[in-house]
CSV table of C-alpha atoms in Angstrom, one decimal:
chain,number,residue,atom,x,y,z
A,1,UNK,CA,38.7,-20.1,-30.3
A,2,UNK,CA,42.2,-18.5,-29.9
A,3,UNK,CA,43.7,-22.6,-29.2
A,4,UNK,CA,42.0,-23.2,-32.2
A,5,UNK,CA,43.5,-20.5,-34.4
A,6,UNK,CA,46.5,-21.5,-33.0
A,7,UNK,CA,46.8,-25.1,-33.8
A,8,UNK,CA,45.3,-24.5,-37.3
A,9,UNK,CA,48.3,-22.1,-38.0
A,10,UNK,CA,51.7,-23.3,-39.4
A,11,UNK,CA,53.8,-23.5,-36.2
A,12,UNK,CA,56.5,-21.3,-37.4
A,13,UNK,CA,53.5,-18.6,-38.1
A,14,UNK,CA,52.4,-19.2,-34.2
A,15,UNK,CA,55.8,-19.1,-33.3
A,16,UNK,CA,56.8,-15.9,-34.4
A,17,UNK,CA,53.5,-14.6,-33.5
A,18,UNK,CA,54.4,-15.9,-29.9
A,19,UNK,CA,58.0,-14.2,-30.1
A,20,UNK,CA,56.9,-10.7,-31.6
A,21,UNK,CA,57.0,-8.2,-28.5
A,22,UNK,CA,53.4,-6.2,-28.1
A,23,UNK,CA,54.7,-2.8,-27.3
A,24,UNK,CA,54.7,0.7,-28.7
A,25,UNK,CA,58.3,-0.1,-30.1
A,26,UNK,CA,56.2,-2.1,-33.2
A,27,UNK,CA,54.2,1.2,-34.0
A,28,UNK,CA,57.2,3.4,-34.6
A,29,UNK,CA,57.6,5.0,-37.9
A,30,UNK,CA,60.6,6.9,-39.3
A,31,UNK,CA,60.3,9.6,-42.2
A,32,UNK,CA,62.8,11.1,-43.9
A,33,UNK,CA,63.5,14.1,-46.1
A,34,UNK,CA,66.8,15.6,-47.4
A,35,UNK,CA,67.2,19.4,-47.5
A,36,UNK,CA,70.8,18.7,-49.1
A,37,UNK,CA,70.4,16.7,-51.9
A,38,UNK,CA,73.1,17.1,-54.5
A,39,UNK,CA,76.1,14.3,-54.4
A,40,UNK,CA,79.1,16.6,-53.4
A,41,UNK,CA,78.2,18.8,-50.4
A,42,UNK,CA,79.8,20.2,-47.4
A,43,UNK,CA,77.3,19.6,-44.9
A,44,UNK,CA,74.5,16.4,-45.5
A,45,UNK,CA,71.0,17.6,-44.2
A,46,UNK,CA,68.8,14.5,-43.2
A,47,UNK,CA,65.4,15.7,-41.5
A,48,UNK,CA,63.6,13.2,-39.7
A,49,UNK,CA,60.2,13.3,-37.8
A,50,UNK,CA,59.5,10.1,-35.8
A,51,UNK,CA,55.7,8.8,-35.5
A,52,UNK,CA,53.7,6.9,-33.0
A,53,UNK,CA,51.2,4.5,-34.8
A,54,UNK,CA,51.2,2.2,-31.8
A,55,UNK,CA,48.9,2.6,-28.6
A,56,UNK,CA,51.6,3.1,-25.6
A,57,UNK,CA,53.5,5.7,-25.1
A,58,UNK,CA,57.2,5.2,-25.9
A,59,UNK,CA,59.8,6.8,-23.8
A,60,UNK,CA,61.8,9.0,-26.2
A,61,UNK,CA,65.4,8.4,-23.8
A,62,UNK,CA,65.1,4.3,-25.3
A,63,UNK,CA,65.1,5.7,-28.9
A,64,UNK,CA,67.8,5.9,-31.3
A,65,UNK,CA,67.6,6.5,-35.1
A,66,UNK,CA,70.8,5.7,-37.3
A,67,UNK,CA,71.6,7.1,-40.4
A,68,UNK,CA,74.4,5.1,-42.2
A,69,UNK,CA,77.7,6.6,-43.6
A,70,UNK,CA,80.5,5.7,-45.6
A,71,UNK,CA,84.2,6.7,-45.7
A,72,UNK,CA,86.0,7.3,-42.4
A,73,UNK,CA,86.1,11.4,-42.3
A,74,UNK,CA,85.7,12.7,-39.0
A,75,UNK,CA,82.0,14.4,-38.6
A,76,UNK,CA,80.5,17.1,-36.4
A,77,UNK,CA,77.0,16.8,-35.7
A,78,UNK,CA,74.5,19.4,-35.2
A,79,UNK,CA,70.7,20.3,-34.6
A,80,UNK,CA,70.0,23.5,-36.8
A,81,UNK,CA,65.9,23.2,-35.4
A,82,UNK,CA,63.8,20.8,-33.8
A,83,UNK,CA,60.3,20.9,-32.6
A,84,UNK,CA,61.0,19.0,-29.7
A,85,UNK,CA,64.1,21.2,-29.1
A,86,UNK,CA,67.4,20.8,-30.4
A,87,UNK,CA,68.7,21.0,-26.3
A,88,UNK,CA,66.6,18.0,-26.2
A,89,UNK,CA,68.7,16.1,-29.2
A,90,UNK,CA,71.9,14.2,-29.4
A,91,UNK,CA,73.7,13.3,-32.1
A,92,UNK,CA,76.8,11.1,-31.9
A,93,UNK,CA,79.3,9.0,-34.5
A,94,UNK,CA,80.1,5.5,-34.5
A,95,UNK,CA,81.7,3.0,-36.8
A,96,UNK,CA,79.5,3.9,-39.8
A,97,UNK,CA,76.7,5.5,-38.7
A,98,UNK,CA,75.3,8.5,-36.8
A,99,UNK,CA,73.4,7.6,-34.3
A,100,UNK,CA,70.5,10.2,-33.0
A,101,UNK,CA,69.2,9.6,-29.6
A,102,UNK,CA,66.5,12.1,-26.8
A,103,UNK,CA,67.4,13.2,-23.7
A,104,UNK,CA,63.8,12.0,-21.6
A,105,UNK,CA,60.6,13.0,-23.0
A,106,UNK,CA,57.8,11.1,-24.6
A,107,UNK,CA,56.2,10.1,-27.5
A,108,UNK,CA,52.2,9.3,-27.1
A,109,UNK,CA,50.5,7.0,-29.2
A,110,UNK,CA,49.4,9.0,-32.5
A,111,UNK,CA,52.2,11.2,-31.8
A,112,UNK,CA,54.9,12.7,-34.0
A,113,UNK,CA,57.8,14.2,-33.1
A,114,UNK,CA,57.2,16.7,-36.5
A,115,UNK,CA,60.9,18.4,-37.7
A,116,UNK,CA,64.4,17.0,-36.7
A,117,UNK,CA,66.3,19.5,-39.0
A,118,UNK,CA,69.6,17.9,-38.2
A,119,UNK,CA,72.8,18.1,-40.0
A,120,UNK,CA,76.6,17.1,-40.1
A,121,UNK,CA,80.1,18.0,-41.5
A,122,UNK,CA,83.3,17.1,-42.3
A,123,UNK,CA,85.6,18.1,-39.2
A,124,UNK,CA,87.8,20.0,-41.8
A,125,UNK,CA,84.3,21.8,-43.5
A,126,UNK,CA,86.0,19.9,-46.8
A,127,UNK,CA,83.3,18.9,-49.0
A,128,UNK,CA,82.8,15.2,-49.2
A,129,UNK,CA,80.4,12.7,-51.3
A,130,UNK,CA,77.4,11.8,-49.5
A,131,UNK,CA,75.5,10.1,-52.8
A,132,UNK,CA,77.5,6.2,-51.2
A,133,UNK,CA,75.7,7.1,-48.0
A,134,UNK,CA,73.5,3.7,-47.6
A,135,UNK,CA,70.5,6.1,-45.7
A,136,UNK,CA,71.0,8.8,-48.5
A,137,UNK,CA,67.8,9.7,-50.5
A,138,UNK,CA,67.1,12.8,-53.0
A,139,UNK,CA,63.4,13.2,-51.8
A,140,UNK,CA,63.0,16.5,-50.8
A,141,UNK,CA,59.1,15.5,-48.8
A,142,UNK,CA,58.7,13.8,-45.8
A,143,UNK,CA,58.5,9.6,-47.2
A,144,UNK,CA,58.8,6.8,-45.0
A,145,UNK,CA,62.6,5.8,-45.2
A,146,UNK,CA,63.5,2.2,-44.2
A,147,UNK,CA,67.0,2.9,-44.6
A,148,UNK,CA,67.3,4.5,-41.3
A,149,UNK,CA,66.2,2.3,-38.4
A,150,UNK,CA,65.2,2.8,-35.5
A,151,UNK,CA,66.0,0.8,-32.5
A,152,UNK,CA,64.0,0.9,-28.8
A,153,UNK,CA,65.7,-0.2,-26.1
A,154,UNK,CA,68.2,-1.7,-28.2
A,155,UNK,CA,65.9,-3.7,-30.4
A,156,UNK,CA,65.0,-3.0,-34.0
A,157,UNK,CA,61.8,-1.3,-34.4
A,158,UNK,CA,61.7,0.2,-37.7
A,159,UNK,CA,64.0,0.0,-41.2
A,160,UNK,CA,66.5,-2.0,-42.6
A,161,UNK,CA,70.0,-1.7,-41.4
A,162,UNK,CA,73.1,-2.1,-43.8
A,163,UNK,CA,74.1,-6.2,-43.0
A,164,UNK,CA,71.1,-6.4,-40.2
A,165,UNK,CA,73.9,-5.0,-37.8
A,166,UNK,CA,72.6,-4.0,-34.2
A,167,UNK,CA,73.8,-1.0,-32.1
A,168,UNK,CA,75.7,-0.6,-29.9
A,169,UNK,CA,74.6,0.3,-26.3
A,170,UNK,CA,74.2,3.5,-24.7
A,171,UNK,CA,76.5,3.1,-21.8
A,172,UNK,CA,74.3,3.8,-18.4
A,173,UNK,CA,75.8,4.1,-14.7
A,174,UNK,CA,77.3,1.5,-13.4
A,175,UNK,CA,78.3,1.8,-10.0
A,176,UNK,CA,79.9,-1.2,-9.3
A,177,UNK,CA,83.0,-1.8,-11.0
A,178,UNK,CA,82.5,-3.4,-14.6
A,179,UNK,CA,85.6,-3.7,-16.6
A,180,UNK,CA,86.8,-0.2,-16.7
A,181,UNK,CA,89.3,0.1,-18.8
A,182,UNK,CA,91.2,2.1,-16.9
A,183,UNK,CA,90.6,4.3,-12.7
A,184,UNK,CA,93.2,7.0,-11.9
A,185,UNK,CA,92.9,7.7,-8.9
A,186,UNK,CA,94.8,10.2,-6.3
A,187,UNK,CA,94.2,10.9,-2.8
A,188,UNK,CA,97.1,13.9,-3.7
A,189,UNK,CA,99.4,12.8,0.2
A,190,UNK,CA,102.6,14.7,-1.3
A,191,UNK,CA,105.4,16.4,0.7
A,192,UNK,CA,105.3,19.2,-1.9
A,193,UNK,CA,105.7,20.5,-5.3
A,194,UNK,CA,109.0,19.3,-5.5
A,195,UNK,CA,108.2,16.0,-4.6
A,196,UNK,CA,109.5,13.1,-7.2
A,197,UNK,CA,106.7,11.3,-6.9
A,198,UNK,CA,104.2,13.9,-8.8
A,199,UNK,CA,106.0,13.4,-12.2
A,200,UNK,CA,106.8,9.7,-11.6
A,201,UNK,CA,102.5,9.4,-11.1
A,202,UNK,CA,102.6,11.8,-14.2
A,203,UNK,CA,101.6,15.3,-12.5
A,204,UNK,CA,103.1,18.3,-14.2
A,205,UNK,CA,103.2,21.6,-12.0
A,206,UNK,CA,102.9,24.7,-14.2
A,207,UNK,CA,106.1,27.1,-14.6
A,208,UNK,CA,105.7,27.7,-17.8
A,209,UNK,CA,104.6,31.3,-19.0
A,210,UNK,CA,101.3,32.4,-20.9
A,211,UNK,CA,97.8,32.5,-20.5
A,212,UNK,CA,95.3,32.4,-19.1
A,213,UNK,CA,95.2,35.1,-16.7
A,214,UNK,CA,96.8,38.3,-15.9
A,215,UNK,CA,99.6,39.9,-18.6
A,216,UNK,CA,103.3,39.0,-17.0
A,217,UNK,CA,102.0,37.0,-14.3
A,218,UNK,CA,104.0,34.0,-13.2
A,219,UNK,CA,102.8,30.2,-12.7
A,220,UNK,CA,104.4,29.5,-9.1
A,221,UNK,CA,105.2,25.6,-8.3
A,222,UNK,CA,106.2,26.8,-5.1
A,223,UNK,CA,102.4,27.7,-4.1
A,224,UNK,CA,101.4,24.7,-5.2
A,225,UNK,CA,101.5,22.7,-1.7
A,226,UNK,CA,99.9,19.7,-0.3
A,227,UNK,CA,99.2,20.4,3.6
A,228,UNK,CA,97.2,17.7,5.5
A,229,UNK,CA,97.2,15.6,2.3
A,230,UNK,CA,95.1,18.0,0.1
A,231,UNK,CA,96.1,19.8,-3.0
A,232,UNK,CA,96.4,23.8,-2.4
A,233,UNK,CA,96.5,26.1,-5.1
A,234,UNK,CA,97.2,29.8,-3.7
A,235,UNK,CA,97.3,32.6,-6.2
A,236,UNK,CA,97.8,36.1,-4.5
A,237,UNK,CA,98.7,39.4,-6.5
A,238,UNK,CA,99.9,42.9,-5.1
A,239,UNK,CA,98.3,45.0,-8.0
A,240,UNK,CA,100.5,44.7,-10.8
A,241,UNK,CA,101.2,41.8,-13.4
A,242,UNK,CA,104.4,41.3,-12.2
A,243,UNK,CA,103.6,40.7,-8.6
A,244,UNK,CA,100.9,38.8,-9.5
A,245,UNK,CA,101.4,34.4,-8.7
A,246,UNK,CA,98.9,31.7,-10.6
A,247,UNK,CA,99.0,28.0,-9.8
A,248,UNK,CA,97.9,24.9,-11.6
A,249,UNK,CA,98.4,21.4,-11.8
A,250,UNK,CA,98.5,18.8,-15.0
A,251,UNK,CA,98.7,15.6,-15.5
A,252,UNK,CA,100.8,15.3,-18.5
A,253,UNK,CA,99.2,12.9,-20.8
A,254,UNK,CA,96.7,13.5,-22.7
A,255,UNK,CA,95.2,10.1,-22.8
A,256,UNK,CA,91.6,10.9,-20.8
A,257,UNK,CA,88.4,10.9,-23.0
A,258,UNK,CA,84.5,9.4,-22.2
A,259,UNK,CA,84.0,8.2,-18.9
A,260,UNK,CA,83.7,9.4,-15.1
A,261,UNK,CA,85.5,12.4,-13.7
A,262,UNK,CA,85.7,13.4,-10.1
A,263,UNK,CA,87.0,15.4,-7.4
A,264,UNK,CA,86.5,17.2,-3.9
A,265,UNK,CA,87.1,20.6,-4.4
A,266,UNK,CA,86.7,23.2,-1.9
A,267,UNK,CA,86.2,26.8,-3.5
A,268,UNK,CA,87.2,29.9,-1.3
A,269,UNK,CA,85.0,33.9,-1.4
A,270,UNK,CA,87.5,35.4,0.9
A,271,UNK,CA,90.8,35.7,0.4
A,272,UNK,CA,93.3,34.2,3.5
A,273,UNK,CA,95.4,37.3,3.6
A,274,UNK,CA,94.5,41.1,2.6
A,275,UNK,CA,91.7,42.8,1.0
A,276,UNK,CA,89.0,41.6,-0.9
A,277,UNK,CA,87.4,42.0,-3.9
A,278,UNK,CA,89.9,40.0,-7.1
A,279,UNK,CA,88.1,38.6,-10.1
A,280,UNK,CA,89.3,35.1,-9.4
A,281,UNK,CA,88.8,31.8,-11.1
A,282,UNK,CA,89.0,28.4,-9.2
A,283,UNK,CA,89.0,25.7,-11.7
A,284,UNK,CA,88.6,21.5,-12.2
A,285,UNK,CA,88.3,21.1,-15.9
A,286,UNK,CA,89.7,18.9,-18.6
A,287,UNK,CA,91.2,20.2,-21.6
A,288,UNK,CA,93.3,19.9,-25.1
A,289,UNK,CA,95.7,21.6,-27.2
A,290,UNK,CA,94.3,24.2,-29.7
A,291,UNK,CA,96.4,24.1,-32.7
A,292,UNK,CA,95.4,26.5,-34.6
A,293,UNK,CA,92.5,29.6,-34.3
A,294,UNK,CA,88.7,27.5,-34.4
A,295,UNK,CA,90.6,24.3,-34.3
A,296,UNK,CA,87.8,21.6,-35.1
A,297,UNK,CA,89.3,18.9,-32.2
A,298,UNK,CA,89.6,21.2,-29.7
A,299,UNK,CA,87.6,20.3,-26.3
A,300,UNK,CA,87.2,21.9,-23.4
A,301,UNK,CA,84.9,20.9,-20.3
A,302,UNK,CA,84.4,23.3,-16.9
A,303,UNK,CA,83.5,23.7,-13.6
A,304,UNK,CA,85.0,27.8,-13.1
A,305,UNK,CA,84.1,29.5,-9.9
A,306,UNK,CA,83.8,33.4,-9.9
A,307,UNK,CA,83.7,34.0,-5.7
A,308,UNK,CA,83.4,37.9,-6.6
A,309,UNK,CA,82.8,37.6,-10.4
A,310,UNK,CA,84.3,38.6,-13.4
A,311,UNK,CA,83.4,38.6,-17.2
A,312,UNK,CA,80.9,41.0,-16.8
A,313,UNK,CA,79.3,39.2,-13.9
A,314,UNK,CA,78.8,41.9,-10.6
A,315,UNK,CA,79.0,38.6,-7.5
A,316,UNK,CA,79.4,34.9,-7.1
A,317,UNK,CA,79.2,32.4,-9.5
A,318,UNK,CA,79.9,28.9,-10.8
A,319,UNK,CA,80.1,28.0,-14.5
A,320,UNK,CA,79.9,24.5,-16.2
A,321,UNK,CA,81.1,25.1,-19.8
A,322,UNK,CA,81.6,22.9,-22.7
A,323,UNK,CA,83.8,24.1,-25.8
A,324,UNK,CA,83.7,23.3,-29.1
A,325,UNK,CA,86.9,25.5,-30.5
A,326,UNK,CA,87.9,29.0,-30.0
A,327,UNK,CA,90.3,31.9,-31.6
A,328,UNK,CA,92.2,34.2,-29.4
A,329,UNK,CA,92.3,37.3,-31.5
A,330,UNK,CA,89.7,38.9,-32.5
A,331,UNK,CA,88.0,36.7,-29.4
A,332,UNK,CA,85.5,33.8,-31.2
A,333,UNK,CA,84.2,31.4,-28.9
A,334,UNK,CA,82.3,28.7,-30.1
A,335,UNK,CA,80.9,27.1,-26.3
A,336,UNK,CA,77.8,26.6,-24.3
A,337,UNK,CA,77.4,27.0,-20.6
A,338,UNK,CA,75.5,26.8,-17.9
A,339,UNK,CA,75.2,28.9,-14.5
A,340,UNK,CA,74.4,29.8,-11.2
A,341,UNK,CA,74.6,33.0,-9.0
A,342,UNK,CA,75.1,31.7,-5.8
A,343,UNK,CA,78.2,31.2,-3.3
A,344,UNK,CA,79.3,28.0,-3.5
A,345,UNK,CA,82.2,28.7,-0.8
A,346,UNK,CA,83.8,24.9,0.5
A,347,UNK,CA,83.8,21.4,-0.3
A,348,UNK,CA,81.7,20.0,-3.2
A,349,UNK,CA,82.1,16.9,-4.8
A,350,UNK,CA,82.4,17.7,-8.9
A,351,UNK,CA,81.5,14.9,-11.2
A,352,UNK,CA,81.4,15.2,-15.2
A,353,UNK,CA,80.3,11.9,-17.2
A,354,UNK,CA,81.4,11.9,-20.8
A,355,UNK,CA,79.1,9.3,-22.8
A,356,UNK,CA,76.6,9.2,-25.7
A,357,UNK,CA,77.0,11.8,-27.0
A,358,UNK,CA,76.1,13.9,-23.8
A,359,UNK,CA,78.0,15.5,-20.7
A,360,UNK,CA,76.9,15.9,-17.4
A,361,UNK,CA,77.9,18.1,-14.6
A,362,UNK,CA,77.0,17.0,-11.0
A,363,UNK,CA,77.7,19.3,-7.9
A,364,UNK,CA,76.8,17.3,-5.0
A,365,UNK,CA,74.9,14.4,-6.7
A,366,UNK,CA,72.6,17.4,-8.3
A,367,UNK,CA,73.0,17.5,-11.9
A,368,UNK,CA,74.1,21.3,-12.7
A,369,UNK,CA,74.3,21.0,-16.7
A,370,UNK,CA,73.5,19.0,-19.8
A,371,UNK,CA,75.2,19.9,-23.1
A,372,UNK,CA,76.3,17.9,-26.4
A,373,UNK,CA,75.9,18.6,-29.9
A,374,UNK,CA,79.0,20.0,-31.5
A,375,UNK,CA,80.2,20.8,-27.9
A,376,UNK,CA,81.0,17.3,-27.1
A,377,UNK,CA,84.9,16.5,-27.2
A,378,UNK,CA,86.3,15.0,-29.9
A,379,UNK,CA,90.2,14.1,-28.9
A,380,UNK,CA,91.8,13.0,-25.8
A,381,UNK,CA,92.3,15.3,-22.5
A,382,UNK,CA,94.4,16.1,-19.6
A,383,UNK,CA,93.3,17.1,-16.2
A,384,UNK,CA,93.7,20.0,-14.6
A,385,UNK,CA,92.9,22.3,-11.8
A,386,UNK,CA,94.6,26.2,-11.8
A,387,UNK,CA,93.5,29.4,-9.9
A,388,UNK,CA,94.2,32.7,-12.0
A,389,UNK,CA,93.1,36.0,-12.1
A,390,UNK,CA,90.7,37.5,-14.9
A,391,UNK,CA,92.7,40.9,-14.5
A,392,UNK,CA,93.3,43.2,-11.4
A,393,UNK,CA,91.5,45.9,-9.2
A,394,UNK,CA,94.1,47.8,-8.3
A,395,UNK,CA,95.4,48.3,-4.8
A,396,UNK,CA,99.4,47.5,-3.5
A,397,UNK,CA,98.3,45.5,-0.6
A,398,UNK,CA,99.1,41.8,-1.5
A,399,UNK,CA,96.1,39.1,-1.4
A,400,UNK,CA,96.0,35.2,-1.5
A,401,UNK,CA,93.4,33.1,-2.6
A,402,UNK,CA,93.5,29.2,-1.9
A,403,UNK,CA,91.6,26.4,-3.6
A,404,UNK,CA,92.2,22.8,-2.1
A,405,UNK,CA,91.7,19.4,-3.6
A,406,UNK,CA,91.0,16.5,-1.4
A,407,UNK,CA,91.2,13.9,-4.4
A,408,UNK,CA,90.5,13.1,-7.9
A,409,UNK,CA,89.0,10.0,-9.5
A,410,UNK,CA,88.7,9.2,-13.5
A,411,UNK,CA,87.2,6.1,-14.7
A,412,UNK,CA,87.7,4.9,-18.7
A,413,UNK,CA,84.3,4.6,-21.1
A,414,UNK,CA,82.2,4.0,-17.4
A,415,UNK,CA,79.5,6.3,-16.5
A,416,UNK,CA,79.4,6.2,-12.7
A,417,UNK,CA,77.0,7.6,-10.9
A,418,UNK,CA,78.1,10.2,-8.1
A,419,UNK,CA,76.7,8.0,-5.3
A,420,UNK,CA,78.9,5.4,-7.1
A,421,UNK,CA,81.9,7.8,-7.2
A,422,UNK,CA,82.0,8.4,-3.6
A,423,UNK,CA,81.0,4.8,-3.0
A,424,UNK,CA,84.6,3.6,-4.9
A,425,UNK,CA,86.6,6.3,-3.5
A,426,UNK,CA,85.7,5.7,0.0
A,427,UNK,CA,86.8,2.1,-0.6
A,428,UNK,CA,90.2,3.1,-2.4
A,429,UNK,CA,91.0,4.9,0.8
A,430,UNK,CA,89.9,2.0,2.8
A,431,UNK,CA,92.6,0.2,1.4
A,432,UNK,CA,95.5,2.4,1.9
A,433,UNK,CA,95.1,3.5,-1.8
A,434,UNK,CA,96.8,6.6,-2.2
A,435,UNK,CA,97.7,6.4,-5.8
A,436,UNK,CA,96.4,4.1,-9.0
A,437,UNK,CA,96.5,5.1,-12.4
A,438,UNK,CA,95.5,2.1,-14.8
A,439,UNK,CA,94.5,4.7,-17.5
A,440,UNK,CA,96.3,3.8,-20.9
């Protein structure tokens, strides 16, 4: 009977019957309400839910919805309340469009995702005409809303997009080498801070004085060493802001965004010479400028290690932090962060990935952290590792603190697993690389 049916069909009917994909991806359904619905606004308020009419389950991590823009402002995205949780939510900007997206989770057949109470805003909180917006609508109910798609896997499974246009991919680990567009990469075998060959491979040492740290401390390149071919950073104080010696090294361009960052860093508890007991912060982080107090493209993204605390914090601990902005005075900090209370004294191997929309914080091929949202960077970064000292406990007896670097490793708009990162490295050295830097 089906052969039949078949061949009494037109053939582009049993064609396209053939062709159609039976999965849950043809029973998604996108509603939409607005909760902003005047023309002029300073921050558009699309609220989705996302429904299940199919009868698989569809894994929410291959979903993305897209809402379509106009203009070329510069957005912020955020998640004011979701049912699904807003830590659970992404929200990212492309050429046109923001694109919405689930960290892993799933949708069963008959299920609805109820409220996504999302919103977005002009970088500069200036108002700005959402009324052009192709996926714009007044209704102020959950409707259907074709305007929005909805794409599985990559493939269009609800709406109609502006021009049919299809998405872009979500990049995904790659561990073999794909095109980067760029691998800097150094194995840090320098005869010292002095030597020409840091700010030929664009290293800056800090001298400069200022913050953070300790009031009138100094930023020392001359304890800045590389024994054995690691990087050492050794910050020792006797007391007093004057006697007290940070280190940190910069590359000097700013020119690092998404992708894959590395290194091997080896965090100390004790200090190598005198007593005990400094609020001390061993660093690898990435960073930018802030321009101004609560500047809206500032980005900042941490591993901080506390050996004996600090900021409230009574013992050992290791931060990952993610910034949006921040003022200095009164202190506003706009950030989230993740922690534990552990000692994580020696080597680790740090990896961040910077993609989608989402960045990730490995220690040791774990993942440590998960944040996005508003907290994901906006602008170009430098690298960086410092030690400094949160303040002082008092005491004239000088002690030194040392944080070592065996290497660093960035790869351009790849996301590399940290198998993969130790994979590459291992074949860098392999081949008497010491030094690449393809980064533009």
């Amino acid at each position: 009977m089906k052969i039949l049916l078949a061949l009494a069909l037109p053939f582009a009917v049993v064609a396209a019957l053939l062709a159609a994909p039976a999965n849950a991806a043809q029973g998604l359904r996108l509603q939409y309400k607005n909760s902003s619905t005047t023309p002029t606004t300073a921050q558009a308020e699309p609220w989705f839910q996302l429904l299940n009419d199919g009868t698989s389950a569809v894994p929410l991590a291959q979903v993305k919805i897209r809402y379509y823009l106009t203009g070329t402002e510069t957005y912020r995205f955020a998640c004011s309340w979701a049912v699904v949780g807003c830590s659970t939510v992404t929200g990212t900007f492309g050429n046109g469009y923001l694109e919405v997206g689930f960290t892993p989770g799933t949708l069963a057949p008959g299920g609805n995702t109820r409220d996504l109470q999302l919103r977005f805003h002009r970088a500069d909180w200036q108002s700005f005409d959402q009324s052009d917006d192709y996926s714009f609508g007044v209704q102020t109910g959950y409707a259907d809303w074709e305007k929005a798609a909805v794409y599985v896997n990559g493939q269009l499974a609800w709406g109609r997009p502006p021009g049919g246009g299809e998405p872009t991919p979500t990049p995904t680990p790659t561990d073999p080498p794909t095109g980067s567009a760029g691998v800097l990469f150094d194995d840090f075998s320098y005869t010292g801070s002095g030597d020409p060959r840091l700010a030929q491979r664009g290293w800056t040492v800090r001298s400069s004085s200022g913050g953070p740290g300790v009031p009138g401390a100094t930023w020392s390149p001359a304890a800045v060493t590389f024994p054995g071919g690691v990087l050492q950073l050794e910050s020792s104080t006797d007391g007093t802001g004057a006697g007290t010696v940070q280190t940190e090294l910069s590359t000097a361009n700013r020119k690092f965004f998404e992708g894959t960052y590395a290194a091997r860093v080896r965090f100390s508890d004790a200090p190598v010479t005198g007593p005990d007991g400094e609020h001390v912060v061993q660093t690898f982080f990435t960073i930018t400028p802030l321009r101004q107090n609560m500047d809206p493209d500032y980005g900042e993204l941490d591993f901080e290690y506390l050996p004996n605390g600090g900021w409230g914090e009574p013992a050992n601990i290791l931060y990952a932090t993610s910034w949006e902005t921040y003022q200095a005075d009164p202190w506003q900090a706009v950030n989230t962060h993740t922690e534990e209370r552990t000692s994580f004294s020696g080597w680790h191997d740090l990896v961040v990935q910077v993609s989608g929309g989402r960045v990730k914080y490995y220690v040791d091929g774990r993942l440590f952290a998960d944040h996005g949202g508003v907290y994901y960077p906006e602008t170009p970064m430098w690298i960086m590792f410092n030690q400094w000292f949160i303040d002082l406990q008092g005491g004239s007896a000088r002690r030194a603190y040392q944080q070592q670097v065996d290497w660093v490793y960035h790869t351009k708009n790849e996301v590399v697993s940290p198998a993969g990162v130790l994979s590459r490295v291992n074949a860098l050295r392999a081949a008497g690389t010491a030094f690449q830097d393809t980064v533009s």
